[in-house]
Coordinates of C-alpha atoms in Angstrom, one line a residue:
Chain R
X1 CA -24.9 42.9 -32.8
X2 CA -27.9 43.2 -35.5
X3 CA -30.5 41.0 -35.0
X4 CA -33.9 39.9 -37.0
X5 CA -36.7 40.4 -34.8
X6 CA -40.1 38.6 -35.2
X7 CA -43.1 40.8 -34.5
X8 CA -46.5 39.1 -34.1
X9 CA -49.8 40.0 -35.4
X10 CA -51.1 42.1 -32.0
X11 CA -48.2 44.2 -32.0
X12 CA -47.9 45.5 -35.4
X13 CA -49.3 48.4 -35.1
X14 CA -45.7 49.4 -33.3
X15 CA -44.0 48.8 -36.7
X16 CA -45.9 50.3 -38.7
X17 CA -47.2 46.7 -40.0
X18 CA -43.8 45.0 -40.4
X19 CA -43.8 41.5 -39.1
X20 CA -39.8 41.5 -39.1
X21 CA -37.4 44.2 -38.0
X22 CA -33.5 44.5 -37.0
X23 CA -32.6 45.3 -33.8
X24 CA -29.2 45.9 -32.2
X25 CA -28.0 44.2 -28.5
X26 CA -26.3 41.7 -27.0
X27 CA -28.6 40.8 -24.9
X28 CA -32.7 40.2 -25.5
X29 CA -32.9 42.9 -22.9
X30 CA -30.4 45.0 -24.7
X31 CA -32.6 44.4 -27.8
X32 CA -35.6 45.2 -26.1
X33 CA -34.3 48.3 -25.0
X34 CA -32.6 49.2 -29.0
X35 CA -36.9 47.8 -30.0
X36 CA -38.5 50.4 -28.2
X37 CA -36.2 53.1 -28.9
X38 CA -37.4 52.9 -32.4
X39 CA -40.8 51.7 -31.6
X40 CA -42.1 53.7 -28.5
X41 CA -44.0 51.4 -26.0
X42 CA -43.4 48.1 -27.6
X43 CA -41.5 47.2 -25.1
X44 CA -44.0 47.4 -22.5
X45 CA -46.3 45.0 -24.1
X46 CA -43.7 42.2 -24.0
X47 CA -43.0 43.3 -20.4
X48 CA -44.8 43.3 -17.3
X49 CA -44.2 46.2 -14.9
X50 CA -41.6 44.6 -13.0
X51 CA -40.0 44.3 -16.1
X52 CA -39.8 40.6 -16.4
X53 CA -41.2 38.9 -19.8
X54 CA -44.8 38.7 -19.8
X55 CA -46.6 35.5 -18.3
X56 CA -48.3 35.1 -21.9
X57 CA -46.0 35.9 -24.8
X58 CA -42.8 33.3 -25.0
X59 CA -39.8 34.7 -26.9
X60 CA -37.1 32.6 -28.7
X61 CA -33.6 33.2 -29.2
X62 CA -32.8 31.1 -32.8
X63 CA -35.3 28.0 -31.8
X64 CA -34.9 28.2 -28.8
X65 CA -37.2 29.6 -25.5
X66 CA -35.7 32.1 -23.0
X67 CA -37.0 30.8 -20.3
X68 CA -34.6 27.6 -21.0
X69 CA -31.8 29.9 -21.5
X70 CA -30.8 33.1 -19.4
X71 CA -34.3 34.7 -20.0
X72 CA -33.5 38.5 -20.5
X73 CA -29.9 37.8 -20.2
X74 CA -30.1 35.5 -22.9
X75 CA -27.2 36.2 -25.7
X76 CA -28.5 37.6 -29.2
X77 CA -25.2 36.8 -31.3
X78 CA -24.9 38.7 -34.2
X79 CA -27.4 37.5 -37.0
X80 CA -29.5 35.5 -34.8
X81 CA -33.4 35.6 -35.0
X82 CA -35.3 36.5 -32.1
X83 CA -39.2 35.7 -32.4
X84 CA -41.9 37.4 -30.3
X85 CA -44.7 34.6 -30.1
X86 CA -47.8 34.7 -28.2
X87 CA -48.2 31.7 -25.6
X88 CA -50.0 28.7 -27.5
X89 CA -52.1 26.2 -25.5
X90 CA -51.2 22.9 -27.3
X91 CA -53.3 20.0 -28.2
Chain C
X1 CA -57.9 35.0 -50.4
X2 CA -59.8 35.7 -47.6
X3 CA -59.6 39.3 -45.9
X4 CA -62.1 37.9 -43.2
X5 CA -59.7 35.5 -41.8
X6 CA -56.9 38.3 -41.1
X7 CA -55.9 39.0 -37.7
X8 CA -56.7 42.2 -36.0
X9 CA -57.8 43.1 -32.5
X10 CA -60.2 46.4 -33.0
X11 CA -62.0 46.7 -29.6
X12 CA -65.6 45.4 -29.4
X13 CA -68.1 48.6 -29.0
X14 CA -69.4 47.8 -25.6
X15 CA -72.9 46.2 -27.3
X16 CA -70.7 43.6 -28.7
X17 CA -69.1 43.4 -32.0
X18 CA -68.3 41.2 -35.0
X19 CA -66.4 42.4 -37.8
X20 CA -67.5 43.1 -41.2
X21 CA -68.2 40.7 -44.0
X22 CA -69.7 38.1 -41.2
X23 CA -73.0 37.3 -41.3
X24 CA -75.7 38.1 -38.2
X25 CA -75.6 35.3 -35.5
X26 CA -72.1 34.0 -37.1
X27 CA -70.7 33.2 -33.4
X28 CA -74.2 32.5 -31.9
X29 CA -74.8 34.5 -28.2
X30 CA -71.0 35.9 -28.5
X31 CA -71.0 39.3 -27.5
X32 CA -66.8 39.6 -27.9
X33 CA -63.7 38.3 -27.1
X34 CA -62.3 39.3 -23.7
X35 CA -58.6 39.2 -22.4
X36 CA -59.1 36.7 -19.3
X37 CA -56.1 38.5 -17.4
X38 CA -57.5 42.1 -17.8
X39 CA -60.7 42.3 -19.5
X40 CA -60.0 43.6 -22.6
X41 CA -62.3 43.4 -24.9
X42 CA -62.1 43.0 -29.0
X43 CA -64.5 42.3 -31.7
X44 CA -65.3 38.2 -32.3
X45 CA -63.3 37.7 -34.8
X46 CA -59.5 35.2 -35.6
X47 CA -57.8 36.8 -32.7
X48 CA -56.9 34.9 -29.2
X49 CA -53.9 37.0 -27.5
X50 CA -54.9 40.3 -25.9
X51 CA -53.4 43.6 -27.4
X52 CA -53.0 44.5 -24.3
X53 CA -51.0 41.9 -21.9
X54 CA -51.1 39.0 -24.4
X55 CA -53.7 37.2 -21.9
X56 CA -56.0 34.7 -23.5
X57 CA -59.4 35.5 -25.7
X58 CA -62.3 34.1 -24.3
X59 CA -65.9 34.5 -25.6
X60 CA -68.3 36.1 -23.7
X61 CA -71.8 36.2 -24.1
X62 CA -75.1 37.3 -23.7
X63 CA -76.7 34.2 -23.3
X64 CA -80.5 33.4 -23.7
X65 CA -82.8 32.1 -21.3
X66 CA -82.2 28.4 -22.2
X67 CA -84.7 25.5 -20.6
X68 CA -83.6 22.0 -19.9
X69 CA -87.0 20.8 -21.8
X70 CA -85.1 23.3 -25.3
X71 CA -81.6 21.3 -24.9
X72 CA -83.1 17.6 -24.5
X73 CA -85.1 18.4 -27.5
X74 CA -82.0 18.8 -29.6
X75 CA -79.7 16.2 -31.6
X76 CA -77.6 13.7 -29.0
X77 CA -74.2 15.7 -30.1
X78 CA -72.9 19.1 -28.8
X79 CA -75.2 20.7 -31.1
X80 CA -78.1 20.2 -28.2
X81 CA -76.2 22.9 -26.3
X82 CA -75.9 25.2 -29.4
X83 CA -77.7 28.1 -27.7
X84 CA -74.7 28.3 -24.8
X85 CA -71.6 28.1 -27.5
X86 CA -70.2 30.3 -30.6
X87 CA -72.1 28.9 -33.4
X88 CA -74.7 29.8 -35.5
X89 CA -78.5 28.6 -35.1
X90 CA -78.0 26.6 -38.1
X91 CA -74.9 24.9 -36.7
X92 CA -76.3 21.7 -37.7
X93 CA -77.2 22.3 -41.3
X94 CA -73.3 22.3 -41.8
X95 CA -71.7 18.8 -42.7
X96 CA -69.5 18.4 -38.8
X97 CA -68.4 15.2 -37.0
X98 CA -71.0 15.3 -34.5
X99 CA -69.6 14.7 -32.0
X100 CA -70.4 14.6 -28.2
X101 CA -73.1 13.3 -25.5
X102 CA -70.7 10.5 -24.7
X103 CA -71.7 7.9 -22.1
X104 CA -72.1 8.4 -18.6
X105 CA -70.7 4.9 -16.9
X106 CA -71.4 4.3 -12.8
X107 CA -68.4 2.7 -12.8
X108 CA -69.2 0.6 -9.5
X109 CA -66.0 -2.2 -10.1
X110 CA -63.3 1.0 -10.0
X111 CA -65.2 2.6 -7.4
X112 CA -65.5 -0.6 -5.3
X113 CA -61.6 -1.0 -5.9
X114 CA -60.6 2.6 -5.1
X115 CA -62.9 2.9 -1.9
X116 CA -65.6 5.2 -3.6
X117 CA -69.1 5.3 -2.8
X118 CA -70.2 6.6 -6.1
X119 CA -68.1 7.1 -9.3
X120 CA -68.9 7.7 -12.7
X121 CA -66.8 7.8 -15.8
X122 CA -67.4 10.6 -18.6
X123 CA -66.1 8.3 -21.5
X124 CA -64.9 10.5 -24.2
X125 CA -63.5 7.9 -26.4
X126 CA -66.4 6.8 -28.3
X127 CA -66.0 10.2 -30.0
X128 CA -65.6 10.3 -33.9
X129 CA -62.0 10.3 -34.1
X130 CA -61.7 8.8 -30.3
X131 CA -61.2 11.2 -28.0
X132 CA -62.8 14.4 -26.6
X133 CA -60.8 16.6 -29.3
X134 CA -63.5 15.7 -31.4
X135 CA -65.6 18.4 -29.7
X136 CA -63.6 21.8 -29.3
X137 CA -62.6 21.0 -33.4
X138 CA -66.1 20.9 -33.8
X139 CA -66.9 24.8 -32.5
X140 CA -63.1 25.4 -34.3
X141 CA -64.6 24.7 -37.8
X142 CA -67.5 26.6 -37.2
X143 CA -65.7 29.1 -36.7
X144 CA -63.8 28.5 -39.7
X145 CA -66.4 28.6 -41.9
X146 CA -68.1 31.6 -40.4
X147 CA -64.5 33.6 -41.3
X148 CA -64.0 31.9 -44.2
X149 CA -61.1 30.1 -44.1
X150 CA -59.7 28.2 -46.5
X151 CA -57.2 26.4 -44.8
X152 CA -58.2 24.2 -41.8
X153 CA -54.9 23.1 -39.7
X154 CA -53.4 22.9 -36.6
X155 CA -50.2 21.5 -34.8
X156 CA -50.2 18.2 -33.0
X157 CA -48.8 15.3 -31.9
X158 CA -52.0 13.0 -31.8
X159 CA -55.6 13.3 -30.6
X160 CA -55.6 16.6 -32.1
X161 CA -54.5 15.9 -35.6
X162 CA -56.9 13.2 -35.9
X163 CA -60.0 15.3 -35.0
X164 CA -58.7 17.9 -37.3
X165 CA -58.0 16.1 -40.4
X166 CA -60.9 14.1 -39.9
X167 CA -63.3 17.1 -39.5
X168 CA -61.5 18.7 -42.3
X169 CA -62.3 15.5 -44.5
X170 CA -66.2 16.1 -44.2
X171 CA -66.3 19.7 -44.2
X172 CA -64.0 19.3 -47.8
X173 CA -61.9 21.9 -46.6
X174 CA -58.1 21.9 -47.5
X175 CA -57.0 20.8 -44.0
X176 CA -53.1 20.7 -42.8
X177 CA -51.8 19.1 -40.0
X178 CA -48.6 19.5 -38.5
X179 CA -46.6 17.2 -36.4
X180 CA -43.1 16.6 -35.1
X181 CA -41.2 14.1 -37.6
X182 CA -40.3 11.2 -35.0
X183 CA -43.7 10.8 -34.6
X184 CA -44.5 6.7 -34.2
X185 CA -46.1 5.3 -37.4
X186 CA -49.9 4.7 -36.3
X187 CA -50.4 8.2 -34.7
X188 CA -49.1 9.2 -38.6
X189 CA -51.4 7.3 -40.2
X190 CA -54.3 8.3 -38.0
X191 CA -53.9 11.7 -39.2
X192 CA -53.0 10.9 -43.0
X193 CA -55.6 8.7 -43.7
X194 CA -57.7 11.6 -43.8
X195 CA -55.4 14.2 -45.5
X196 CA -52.8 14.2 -47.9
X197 CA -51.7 17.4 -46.3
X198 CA -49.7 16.1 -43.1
X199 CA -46.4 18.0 -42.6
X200 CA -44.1 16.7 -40.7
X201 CA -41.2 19.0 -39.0
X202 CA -37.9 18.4 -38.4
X203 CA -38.7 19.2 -34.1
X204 CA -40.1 18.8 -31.2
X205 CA -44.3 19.7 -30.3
X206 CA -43.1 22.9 -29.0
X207 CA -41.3 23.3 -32.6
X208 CA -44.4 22.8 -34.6
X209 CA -46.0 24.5 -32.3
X210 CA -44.1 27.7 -32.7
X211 CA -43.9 27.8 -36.5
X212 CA -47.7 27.3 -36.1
X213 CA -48.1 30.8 -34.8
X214 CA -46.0 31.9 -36.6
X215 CA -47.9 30.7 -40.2
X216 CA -50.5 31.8 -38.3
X217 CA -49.3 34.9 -38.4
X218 CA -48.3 35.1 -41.6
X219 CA -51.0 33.5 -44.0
X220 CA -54.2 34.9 -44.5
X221 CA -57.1 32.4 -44.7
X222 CA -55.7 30.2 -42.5
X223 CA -57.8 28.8 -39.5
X224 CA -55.2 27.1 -37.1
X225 CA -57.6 25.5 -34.2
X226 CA -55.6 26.6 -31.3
X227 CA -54.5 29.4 -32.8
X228 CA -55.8 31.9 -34.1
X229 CA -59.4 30.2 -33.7
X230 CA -58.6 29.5 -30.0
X231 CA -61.1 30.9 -28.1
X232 CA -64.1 29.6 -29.9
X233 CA -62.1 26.0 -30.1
X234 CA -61.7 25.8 -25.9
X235 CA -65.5 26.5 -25.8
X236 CA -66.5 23.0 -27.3
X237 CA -64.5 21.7 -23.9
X238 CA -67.7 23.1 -22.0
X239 CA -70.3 20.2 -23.6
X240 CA -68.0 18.4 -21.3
X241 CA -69.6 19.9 -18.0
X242 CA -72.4 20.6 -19.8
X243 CA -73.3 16.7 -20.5
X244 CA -72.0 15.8 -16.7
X245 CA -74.9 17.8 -15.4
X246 CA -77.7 16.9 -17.7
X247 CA -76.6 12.7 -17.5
X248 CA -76.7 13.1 -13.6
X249 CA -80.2 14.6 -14.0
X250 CA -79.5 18.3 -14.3
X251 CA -76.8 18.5 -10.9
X252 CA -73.3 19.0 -10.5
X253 CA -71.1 15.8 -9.2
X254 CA -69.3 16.5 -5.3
X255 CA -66.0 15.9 -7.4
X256 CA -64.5 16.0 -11.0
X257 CA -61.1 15.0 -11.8
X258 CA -59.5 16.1 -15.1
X259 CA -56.3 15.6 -17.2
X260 CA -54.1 18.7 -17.4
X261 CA -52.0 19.7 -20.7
X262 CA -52.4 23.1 -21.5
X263 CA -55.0 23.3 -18.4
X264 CA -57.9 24.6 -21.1
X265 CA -60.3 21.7 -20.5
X266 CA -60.4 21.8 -16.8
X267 CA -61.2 25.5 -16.9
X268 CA -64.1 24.8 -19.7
X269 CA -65.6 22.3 -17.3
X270 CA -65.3 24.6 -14.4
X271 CA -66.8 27.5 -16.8
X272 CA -69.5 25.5 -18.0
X273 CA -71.2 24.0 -13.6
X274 CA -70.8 27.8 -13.0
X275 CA -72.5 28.8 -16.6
X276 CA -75.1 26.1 -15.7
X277 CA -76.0 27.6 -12.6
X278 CA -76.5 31.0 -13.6
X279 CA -78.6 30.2 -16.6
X280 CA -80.8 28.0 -13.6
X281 CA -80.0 24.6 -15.4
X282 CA -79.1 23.1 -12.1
X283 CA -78.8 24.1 -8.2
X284 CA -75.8 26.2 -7.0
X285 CA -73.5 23.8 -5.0
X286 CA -69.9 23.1 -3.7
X287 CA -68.1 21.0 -6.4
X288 CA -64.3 20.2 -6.0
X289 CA -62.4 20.0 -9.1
X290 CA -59.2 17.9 -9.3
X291 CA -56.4 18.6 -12.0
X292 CA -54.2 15.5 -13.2
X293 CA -50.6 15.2 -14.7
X294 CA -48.0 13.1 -15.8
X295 CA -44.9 13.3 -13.3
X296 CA -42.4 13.4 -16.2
X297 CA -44.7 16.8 -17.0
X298 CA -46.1 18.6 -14.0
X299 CA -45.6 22.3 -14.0
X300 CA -48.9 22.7 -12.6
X301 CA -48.9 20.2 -9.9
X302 CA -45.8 21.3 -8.9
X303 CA -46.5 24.8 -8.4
X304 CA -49.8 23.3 -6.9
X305 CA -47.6 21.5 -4.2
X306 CA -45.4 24.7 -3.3
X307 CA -48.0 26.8 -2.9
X308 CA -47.0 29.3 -5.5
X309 CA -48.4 30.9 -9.0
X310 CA -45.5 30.6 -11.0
X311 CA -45.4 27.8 -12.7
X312 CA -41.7 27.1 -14.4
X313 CA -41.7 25.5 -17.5
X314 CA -40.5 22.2 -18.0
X315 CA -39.1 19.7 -20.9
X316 CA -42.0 17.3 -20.9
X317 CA -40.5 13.5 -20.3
X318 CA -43.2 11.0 -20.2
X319 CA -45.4 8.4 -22.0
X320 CA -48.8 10.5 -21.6
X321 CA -47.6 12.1 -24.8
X322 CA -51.2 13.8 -25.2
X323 CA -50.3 16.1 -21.5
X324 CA -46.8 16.7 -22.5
X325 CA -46.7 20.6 -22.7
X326 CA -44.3 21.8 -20.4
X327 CA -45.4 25.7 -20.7
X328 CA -49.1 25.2 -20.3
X329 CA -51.0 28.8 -21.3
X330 CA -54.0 27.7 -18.8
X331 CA -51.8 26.2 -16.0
X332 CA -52.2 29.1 -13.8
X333 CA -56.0 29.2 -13.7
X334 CA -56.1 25.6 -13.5
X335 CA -54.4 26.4 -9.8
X336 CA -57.0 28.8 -9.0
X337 CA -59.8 26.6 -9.8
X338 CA -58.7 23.6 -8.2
X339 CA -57.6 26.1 -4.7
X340 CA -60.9 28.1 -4.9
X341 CA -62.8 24.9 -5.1
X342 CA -61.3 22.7 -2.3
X343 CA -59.6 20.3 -5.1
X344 CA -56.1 19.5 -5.7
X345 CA -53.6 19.0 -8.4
X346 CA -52.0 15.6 -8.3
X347 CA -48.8 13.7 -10.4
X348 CA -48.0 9.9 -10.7
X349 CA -45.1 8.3 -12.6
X350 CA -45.3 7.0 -16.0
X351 CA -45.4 3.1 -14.2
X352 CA -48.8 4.2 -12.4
X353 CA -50.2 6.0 -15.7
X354 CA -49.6 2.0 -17.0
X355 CA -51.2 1.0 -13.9
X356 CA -53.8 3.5 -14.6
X357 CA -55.1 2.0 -18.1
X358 CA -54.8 -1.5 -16.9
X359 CA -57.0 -0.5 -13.6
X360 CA -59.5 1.2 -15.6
X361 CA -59.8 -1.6 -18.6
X362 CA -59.7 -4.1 -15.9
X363 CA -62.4 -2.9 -13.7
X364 CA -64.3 -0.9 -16.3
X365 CA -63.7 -2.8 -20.3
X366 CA -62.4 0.9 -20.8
X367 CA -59.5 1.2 -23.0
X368 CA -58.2 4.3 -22.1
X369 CA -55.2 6.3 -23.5
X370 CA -52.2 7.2 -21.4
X371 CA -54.0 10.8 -20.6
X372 CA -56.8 8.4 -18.9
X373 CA -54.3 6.2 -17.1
X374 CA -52.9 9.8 -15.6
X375 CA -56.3 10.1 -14.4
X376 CA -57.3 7.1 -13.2
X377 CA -54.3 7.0 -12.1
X378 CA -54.4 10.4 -9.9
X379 CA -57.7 9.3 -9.0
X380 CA -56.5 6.6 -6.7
X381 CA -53.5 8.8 -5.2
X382 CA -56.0 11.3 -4.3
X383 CA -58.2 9.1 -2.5
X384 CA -55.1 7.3 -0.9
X385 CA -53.4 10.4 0.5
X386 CA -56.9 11.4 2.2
X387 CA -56.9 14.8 -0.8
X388 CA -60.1 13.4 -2.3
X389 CA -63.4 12.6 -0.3
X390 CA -64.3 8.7 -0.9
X391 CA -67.9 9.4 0.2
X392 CA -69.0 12.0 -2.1
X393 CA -70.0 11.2 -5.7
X394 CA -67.3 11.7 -8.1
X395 CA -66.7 12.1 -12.0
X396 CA -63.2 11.1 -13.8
X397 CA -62.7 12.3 -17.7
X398 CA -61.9 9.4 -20.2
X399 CA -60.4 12.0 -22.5
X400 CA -59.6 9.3 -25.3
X401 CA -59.1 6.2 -26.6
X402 CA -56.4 3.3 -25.3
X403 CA -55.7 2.3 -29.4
X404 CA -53.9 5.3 -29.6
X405 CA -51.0 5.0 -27.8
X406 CA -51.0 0.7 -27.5
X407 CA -47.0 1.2 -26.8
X408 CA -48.0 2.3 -23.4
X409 CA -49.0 -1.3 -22.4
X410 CA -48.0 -3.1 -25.2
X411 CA -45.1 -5.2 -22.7
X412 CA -47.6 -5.5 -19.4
X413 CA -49.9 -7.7 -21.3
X414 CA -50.7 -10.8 -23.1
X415 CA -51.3 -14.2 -23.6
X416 CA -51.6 -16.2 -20.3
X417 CA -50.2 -19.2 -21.7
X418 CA -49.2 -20.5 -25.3
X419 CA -50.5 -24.2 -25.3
X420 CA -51.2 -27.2 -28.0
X421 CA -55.0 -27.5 -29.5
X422 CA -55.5 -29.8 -26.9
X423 CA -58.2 -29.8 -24.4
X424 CA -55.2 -31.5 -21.8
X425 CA -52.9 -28.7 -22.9
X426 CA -55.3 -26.0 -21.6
X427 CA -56.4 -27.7 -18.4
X428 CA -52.6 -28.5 -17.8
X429 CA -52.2 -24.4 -18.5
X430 CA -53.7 -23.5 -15.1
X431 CA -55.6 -20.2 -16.9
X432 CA -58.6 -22.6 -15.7

């Protein structure tokens, strides 16, 4: 399953400066996993050390947040776009 | 196209940094931006995640020794506290909206009604635009200027968009605004009137606020509020405290109780009575700070009430539209602030925030927004379930203005009676 991946900003300097790369997985943890094997430590800026997602960075599968969905379990079908996002205080 | 404006996070030199092509004293007594969850620090500058741990930016400073006699000699806007937020000296050569040093009410009728022996309202919505977003836009388009932005913009449902586009207006900076598309037709015009750059997407706030991050992102010379300019836009929340203190005479109030969305202004308040007393601006004493919310959106009180730190994010459901963000980034120091102080977070149903802005207008002649009927609202559950002190002097936030969101009330009130242009007709009324 190839997926589109949406890097923000602070982690750029992981790929090099690309703000979009493909990724393969089923899962967003599977994808995380394929991620870091091609960028080395990436990875452990989206997660903490108990390997859950970070308090401060929300990711969406499509439009959607993880955390409403199966959070690391969360299916990435085929062509989907997962984006990396920095928690935003709203107003 | 500005190349000040891009987003990088190169680590402040431990003297403090600001990065090249800014002028001296751009961010005032800002020393850097530092991660609030692990003290990382980076340069000032149009970054507000950590590289790190994606924790939120927060200025720091190296702040002046500021007397009482220096602010009350300033203007009667935020600008009197220029010295203690990330603006240049020369802040107020720059066309703003001024806004700020709102009134102080005693409000003795809503104390008298609640029980409390002394209670003040901090009424926010004589602001420009009407509501306290007037003054963390404010320190957002200094910013903007200072990196040379040429876009001005931010996602919002309300309060938000109006302070923006309006501040955008006297600046004449290109200013965008982004809401959701089902957004009623008065907050619309509220924004437009001042831009002919309101976009409106086909989503929900969290929608717009998502592909506002992600423009943010993406375009260079683009100042997004609570963005990408974040941390230097949550500082105007601290004129809040600020102006608390210096209208009660230079002291902190017993008890403050504030409306929670994101959580960012109750953390500004609290970081402004513990700013105040280390500059020596007023006496070191207990204060309890209260944090209020919309039951239909209450991650925060709801974690309050179980006694945990996680706070699960909800899908907001309720007419206080303005406290309606169901992953709040501030939420979890909004619970340590209200523990460590003694305070509480509290929720009431969207029926009691209606109670709320009729108890406050009725009491007070305060027409409050449905954020202010949460709070007024809260206020009286605290004191009712014993979690507030009657007896010690207390502060509520009036955060905006009750024009805003009329639909709130619009059903619960009205004419009394509908009589003849008679004199019989009206005494035969009974409103007499």
């Amino acid at each position: 399953m190839a997926v589109s991946v949406r890097i923000p900003t602070i982690l750029r300097t992981y790929t090099g400066g690309e703000s979009e790369v493909s990724a393969e997985g089923d899962t967003l943890a599977a994808v995380l996993d394929d991620l870091d094997a091609h960028y080395a430590g990436i990875k452990g800026r989206i997660l903490d050390e108990a390997g859950a997602l970070r308090r401060f960075v929300n990711v969406y599968v499509g439009n959607d947040d993880v955390r409403f969905l199966e959070d690391l379990q969360t299916p990435t079908p085929d062509g989907v776009q997962v984006s990396v996002i920095p928690a935003v205080a709203g107003g | 196209m500005s190349t000040v404006l891009h987003e990088t996070t190169t680590a402040a030199a431990s003297t403090g940094s600001t990065r090249k092509g800014l002028r001296e004293g751009a961010f005032g007594h800002a020393r850097a931006l530092a991660c609030r969850e692990c003290g990382h620090e980076v340069e000032l500058g149009p970054s507000y995640a950590c590289p790190e741990c994606f924790g939120p930016l927060e200025v720091a400073y190296d702040f002046p020794n500021v007397t009482r006699e220096e602010i009350a000699a300033g203007p009667a806007n935020i600008w009197r506290y220029k010295a203690l937020l990330p603006v240049p000296s020369d802040i107020e050569q720059s066309p703003n909206t001024e806004p700020g040093f709102t009134r102080l009410l005693q409000a003795h009728n809503l104390g008298r009604e609640l029980g409390i022996d002394t209670l003040w309202v901090k009424d926010d919505s004589t602001n420009p635009t009407n509501s306290f977003k007037d003054r963390v836009v404010a320190c957002a388009l200094s910013a903007a200027r200072e990196l040379d932005a040429k876009v001005f913009a931010c996602p919002s449902t309300g309060n938000l968009a109006n302070a923006v586009a309006a501040a955008g207006a006297r600046a004449g900076m290109k200013t965008v605004v982004f809401i959701p598309s089902n957004l009623e037709k008065p907050k619309q015009v509220n924004s437009a009137v001042y831009t002919d750059h309101l976009v409106a997407v086909d989503g929900n706030y969290d929608d717009v606020n998502k592909l506002a991050s992600e423009i943010a992102g993406e375009e260079e010379g683009w100042a997004f509020v609570n963005v990408n300019v974040r941390p230097f836009y949550a500082e105007g929340s601290k004129t809040l405290g600020y102006e608390i203190a210096e209208q009660l005479g230079w002291r902190l109030p017993d008890q403050v109780v504030i409306p929670v969305a994101s959580g960012s202004q109750l953390t500004k308040v609290d970081k402004a009575f513990r700013e105040l007393v280390a500059l020596g601006l007023v006496e070191d004493k207990p204060y309890k700070v209260f944090g209020a919310q919309a039951t239909g959106c209450s991650p925060v009180s709801v974690a309050y009430k179980a006694g945990t730190d996680a706070i699960r994010p909800v899908k907001p459901d309720t007419i206080a539209k303005s406290l309606a963000i169901g992953n709040p980034a501030d939420g979890i120091y909004v619970l340590d602030i209200c523990r460590r102080s003694g305070g509480a977070v509290e929720d009431i149903t969207d029926d009691e925030v209606r109670d709320g802005i009729l108890l406050l207008a009725r009491t007070e002649g305060i027409f409050t927004e449905t954020a202010g009927g949460t709070t007024v609202g809260v206020l009286k559950k605290l004191v009712e379930t014993g979690q507030l002190d009657p007896t010690l002097e207390t502060v509520v936030i009036n955060t905006g203005m009750g024009l805003k969101t009329l639909d709130a009330v619009a059903d619960r009130v009205g004419p009394a009676a509908t009589i003849a242009p008679s004199y019989d007709a009206f005494v035969a009324s009974g409103v007499l």
